[in-house]
Coordinates of C-alpha atoms in Angstrom, one line a residue:
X1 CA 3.6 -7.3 12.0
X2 CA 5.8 -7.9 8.5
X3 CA 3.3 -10.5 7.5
X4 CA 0.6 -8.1 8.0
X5 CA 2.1 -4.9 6.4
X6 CA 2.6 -7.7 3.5
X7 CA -0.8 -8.9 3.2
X8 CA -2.3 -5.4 3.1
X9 CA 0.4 -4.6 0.2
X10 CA -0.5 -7.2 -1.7
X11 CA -4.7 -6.6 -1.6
X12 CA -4.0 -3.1 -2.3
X13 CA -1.8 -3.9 -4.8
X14 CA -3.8 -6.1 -6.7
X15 CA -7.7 -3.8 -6.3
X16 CA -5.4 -2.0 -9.1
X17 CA -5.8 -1.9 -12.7
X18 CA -2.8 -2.3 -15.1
X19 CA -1.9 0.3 -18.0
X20 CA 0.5 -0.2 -20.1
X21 CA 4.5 0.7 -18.8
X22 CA 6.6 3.0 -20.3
X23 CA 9.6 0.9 -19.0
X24 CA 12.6 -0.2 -20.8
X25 CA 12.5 -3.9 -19.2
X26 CA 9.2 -5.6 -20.9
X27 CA 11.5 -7.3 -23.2
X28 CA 13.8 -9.2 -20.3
X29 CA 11.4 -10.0 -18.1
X30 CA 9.1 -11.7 -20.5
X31 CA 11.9 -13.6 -21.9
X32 CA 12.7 -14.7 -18.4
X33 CA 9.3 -16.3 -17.7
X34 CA 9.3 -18.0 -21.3
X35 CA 12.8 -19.3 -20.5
X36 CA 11.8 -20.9 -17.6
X37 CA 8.2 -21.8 -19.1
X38 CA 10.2 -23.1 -22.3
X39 CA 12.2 -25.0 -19.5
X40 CA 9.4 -26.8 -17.4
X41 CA 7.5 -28.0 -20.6
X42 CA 10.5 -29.4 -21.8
X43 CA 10.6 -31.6 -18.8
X44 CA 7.2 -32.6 -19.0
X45 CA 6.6 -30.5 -15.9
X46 CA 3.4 -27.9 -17.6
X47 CA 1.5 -28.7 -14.5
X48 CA 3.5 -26.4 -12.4
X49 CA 2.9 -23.9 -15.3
X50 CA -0.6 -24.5 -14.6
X51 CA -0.6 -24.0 -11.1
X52 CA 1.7 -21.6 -11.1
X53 CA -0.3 -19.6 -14.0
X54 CA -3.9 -20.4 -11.9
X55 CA -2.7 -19.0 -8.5
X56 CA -0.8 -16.0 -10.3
X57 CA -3.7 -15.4 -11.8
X58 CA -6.3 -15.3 -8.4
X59 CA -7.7 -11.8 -8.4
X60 CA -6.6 -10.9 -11.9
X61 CA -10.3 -9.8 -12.4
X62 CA -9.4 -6.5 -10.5
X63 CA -6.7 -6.2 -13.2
X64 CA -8.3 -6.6 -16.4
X65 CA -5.7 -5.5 -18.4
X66 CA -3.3 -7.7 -17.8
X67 CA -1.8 -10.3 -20.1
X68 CA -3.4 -14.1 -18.7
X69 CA 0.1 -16.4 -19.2
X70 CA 3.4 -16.5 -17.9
X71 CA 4.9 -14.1 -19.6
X72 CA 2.4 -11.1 -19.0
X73 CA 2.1 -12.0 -15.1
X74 CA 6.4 -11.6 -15.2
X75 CA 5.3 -7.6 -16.1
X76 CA 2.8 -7.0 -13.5
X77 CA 5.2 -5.1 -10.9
X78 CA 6.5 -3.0 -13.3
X79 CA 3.0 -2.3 -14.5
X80 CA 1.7 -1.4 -11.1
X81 CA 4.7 0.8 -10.7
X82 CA 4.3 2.6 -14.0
X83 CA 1.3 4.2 -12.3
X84 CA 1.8 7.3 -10.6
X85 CA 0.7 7.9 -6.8
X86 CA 2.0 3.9 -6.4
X87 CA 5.9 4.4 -5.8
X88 CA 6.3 3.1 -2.1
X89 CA 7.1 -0.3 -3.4
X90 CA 9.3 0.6 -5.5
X91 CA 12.6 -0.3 -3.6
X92 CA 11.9 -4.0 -4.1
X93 CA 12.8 -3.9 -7.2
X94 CA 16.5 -3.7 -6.5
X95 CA 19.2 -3.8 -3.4
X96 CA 22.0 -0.8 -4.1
X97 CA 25.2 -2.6 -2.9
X98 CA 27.6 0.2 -3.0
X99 CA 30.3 0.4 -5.4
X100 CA 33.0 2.7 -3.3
X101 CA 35.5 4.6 -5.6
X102 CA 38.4 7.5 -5.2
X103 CA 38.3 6.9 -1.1
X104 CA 35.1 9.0 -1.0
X105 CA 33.4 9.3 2.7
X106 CA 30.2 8.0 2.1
X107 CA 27.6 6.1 4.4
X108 CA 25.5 4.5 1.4
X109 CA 21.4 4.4 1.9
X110 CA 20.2 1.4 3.0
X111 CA 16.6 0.5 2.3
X112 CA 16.0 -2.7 3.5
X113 CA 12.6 -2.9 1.9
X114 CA 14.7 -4.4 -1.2
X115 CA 14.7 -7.1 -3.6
X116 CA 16.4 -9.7 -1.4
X117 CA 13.6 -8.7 1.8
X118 CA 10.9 -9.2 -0.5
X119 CA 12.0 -12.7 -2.4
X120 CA 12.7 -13.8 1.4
X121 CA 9.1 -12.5 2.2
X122 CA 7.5 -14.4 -1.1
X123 CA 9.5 -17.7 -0.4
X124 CA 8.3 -17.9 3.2
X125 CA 4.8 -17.4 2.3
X126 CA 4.8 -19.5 -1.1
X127 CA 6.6 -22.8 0.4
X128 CA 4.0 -23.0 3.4
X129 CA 3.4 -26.7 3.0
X130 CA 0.4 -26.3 5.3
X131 CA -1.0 -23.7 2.6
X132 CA 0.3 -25.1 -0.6
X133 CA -3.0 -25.8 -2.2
X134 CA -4.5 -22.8 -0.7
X135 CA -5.0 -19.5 -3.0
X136 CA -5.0 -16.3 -1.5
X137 CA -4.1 -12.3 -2.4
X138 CA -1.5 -12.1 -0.7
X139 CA -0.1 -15.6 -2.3
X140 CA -1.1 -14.5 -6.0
X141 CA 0.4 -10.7 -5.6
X142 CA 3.7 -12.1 -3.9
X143 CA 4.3 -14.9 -6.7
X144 CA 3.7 -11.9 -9.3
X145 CA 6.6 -9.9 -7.6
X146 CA 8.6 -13.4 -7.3
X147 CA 8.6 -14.2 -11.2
X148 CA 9.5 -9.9 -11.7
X149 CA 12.1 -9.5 -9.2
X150 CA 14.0 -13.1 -10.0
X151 CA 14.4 -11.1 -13.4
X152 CA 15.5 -7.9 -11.6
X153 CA 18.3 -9.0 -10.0
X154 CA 20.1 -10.4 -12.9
X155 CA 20.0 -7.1 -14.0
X156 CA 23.5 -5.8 -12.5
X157 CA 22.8 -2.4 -12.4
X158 CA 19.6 -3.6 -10.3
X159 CA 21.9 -4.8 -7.6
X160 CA 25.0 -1.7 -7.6
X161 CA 25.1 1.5 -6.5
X162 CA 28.2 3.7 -7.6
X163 CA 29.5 5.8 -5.2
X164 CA 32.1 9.0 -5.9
X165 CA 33.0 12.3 -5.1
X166 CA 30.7 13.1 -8.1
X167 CA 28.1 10.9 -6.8
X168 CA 28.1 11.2 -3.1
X169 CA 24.5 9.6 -3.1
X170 CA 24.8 7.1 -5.2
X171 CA 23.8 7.1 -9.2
X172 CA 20.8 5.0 -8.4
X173 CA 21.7 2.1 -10.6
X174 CA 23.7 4.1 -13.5
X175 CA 20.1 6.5 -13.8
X176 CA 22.2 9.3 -13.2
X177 CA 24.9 8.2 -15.5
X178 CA 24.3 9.9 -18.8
X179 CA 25.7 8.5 -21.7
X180 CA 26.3 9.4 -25.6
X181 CA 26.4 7.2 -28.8
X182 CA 28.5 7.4 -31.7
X183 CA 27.9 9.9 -34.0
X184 CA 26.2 6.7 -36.4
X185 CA 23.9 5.2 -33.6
X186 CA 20.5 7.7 -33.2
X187 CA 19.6 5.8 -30.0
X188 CA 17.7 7.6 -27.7
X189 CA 18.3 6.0 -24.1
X190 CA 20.4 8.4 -22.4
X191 CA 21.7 7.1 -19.2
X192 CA 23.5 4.1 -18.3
X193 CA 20.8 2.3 -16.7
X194 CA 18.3 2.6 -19.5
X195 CA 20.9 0.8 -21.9
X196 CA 21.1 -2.2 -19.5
X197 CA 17.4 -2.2 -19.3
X198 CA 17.2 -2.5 -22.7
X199 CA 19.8 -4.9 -23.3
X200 CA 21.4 -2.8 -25.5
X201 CA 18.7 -1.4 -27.1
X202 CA 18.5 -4.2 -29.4
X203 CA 15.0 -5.3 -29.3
X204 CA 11.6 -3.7 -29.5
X205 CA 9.4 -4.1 -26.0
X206 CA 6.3 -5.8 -25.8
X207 CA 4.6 -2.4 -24.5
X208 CA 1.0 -3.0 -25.4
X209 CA -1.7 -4.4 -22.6
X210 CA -2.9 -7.4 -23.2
X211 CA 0.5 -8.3 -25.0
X212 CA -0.8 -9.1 -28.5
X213 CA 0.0 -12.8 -30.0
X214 CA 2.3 -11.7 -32.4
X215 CA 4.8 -10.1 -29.5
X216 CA 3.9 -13.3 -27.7
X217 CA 5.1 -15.2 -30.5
X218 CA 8.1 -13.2 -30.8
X219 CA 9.5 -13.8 -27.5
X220 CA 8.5 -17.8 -27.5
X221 CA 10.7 -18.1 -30.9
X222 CA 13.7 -15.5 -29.1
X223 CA 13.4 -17.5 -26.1
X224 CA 14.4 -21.1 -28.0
X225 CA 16.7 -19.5 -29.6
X226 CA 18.0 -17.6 -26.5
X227 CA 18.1 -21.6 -24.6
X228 CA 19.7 -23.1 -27.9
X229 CA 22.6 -20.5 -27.4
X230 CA 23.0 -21.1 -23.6
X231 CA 21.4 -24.4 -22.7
X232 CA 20.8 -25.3 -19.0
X233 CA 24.2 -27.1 -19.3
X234 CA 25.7 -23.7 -19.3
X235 CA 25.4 -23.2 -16.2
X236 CA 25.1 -26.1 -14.1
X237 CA 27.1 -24.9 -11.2
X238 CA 24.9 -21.9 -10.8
X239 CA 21.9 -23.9 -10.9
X240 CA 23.4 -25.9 -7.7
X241 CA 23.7 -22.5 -6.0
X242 CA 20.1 -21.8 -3.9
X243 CA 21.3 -19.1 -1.7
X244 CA 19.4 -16.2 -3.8
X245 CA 21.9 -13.4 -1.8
X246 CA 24.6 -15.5 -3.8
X247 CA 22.8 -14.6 -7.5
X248 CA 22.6 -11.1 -6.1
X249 CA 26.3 -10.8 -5.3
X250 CA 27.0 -12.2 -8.9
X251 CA 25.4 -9.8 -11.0
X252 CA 27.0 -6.8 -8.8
X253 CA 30.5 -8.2 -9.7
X254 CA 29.6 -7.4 -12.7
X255 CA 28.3 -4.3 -12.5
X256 CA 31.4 -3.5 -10.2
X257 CA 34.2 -5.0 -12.4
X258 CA 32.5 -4.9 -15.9
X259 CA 30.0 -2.3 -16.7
X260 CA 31.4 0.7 -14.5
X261 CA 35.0 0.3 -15.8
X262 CA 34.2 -0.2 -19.6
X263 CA 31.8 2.5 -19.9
X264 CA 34.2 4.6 -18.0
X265 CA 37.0 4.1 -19.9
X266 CA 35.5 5.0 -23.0
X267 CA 33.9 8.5 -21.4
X268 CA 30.8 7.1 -21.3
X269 CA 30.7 7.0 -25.3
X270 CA 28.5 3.9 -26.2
X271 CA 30.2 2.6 -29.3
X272 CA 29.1 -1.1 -31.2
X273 CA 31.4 -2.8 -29.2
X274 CA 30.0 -1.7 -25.5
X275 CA 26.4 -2.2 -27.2
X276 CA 27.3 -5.4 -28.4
X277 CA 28.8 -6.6 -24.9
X278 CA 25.7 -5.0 -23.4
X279 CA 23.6 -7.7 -24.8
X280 CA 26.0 -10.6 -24.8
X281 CA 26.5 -10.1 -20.8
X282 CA 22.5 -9.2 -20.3
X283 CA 21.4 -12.1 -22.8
X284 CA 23.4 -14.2 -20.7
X285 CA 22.1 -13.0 -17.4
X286 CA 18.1 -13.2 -18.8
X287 CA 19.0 -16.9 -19.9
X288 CA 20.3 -17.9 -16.1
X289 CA 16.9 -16.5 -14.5
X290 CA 14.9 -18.2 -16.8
X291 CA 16.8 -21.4 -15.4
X292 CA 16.5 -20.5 -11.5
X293 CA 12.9 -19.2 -12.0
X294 CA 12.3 -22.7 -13.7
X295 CA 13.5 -24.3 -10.4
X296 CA 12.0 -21.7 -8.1
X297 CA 8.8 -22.6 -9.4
X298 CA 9.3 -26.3 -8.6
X299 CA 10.6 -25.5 -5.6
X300 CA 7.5 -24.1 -4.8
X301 CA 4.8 -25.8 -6.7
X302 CA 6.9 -29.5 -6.5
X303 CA 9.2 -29.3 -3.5
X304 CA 9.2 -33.0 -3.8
X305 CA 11.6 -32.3 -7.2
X306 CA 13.6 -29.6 -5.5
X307 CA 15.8 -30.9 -3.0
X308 CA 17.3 -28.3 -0.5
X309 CA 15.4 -25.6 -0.1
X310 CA 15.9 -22.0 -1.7
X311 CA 17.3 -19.1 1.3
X312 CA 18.5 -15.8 1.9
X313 CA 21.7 -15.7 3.2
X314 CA 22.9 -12.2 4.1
X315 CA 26.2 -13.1 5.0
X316 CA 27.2 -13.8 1.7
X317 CA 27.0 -9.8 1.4
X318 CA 29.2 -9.2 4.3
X319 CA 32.6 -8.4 2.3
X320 CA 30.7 -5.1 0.6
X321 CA 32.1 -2.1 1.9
X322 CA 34.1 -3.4 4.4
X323 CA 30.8 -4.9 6.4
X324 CA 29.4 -1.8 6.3
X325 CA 26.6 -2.6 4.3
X326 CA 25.6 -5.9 6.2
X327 CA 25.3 -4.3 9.5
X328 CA 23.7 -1.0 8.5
X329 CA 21.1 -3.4 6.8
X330 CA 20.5 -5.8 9.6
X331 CA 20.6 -2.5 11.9
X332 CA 17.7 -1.4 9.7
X333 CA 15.7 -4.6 9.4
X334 CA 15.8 -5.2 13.2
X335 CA 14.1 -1.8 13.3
X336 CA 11.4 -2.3 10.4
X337 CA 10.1 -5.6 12.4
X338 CA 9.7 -4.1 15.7

């Protein structure tokens, strides 16, 4: 039955045409695919690119205009979610752990058609051996999602929930956490989640369909510059790490001990120095999912390279709220397979 219900997803999914996205993210997500292209052609492994980029690219017909590399296949979920009518997938894009403040009595949502279900779903389907050389829909559509939501989840505020007596039902990932600037900055994002989005606001998106070779060209030179800054060496024991629920839990620590109480404490008042942490703490975070997307991609495309194999392990999540959160989710998930 799940396999099904993801199948039909992904043909639907992918009869679509693309217009171009009015989101903040364009910017991350492409530099996370160059990263981790950057990466594999450093290590004389461009085949994978190439299979990677073929199979990605199966049915891209239906979506003419997409961008036909790496980078523009990394924007295709946001894309398809930028058009209206198309929202029911919209919760893979994130998991809301909760972030529980002031001893408020909440029972937080728990969707567990999330980011974690749906890289679980990808890598099951992707690292069929039996299948490997075989392209399909539902293969191209899920590897699409793959390279987007690797992204997603090292945004924190794409993996947190805040929880108050303000916000009894969550703030949906800082969205309902408005924000000023100093009276110098005339920045226009206006809630908490936007700024993270953005990365500060630092950078222009790449917003136009195809991406144009000069935007190209501007992330492949940010993206060297990005990897000379924070080389793979940076984080060699997070590149060990393959239990994907474990990257999840790291970027909501950060949402939960970082973001939350520095934006906070200065009444929500984004000065240089939040905006400036902003992107240190988000460049950061796009530079270690170009690195795991690297490896995912030779995980599934060379498993022979990989070693131990990539997993979901939801009992890395069970300290959240108490437990809470694991059991209302498993509760949930037992119920969505029947």
């Amino acid at each position: 039955m799940k396999r099904d219900t993801v199948m039909i997803r992904a043909f639907f999914f992918v009869c679509l045409s693309v217009h171009a996205s009015l989101a903040w993210w364009e910017f991350g997500h492409v530099m996370v695919a160059r990263i981790a292209y950057e990466d594999l052609a450093a290590n004389n492994l461009t085949s994978i690119l190439d299979e990677a980029v073929d199979l990605a690219l199966f049915g891209a017909e239906l979506s003419p205009n997409m961008t036909k590399t790496f980078e523009g296949v990394s924007l295709w979920a946001d894309d398809m979610k930028s058009m209206q009518s198309i929202h029911i997938w919209d919760t893979w894009h994130f998991i809301d752990l909760p972030i529980l403040q002031d001893g408020t009595p909440v029972t937080p949502e728990n969707n567990p058609n999330n980011a974690l279900e749906m890289i679980q779903d990808a890598l099951t389907v992707l690292t069929q051996p039996e299948t490997r050389t075989v392209k399909t829909i539902e293969k191209a559509s899920l590897l699409r999602f793959l390279i987007h939501i690797v992204g997603d989840i090292h945004q924190p505020l794409h993996t947190a929930a805040y929880y108050s007596q303000q916000y009894k039902k969550g703030d949906q990932g800082g969205n309902y956490i408005k924000i000023t600037w100093e009276a110098s900055h005339t920045d226009t994002i206006s809630n908490l989640h936007a700024l993270w989005d953005a990365i500060g606001g630092l950078f222009p998106s790449p917003r136009e369909r195809p991406m144009s070779q000069e935007s190209l060209d501007m992330i492949a030179a940010k993206a060297r510059e990005t990897m000379s800054q924070y080389p793979r060496s940076t984080f060699e024991k997070e590149l060990k790490d393959k239990n994907v629920a474990h990257w999840v839990k790291q970027s909501y620590v950060i949402a939960r001990d970082t973001i939350y109480p520095t934006v906070f404490k200065n009444k929500n008042v984004i000065d240089e120095n939040i905006q400036n942490l902003t992107y240190e703490i988000a460049i950061r975070q796009v530079a270690l999912a170009g690195y795991r997307l690297a490896d995912l991609m030779k995980s599934i495309f060379r498993p022979e390279l990989s070693g131990k194999k990539y997993r979901v392990s939801l009992q890395t999540l069970q300290d959240i709220n108490g437990g809470s959160w694991l059991k209302s989710h498993l509760r949930r998930s037992r119920r969505r397979n029947c």
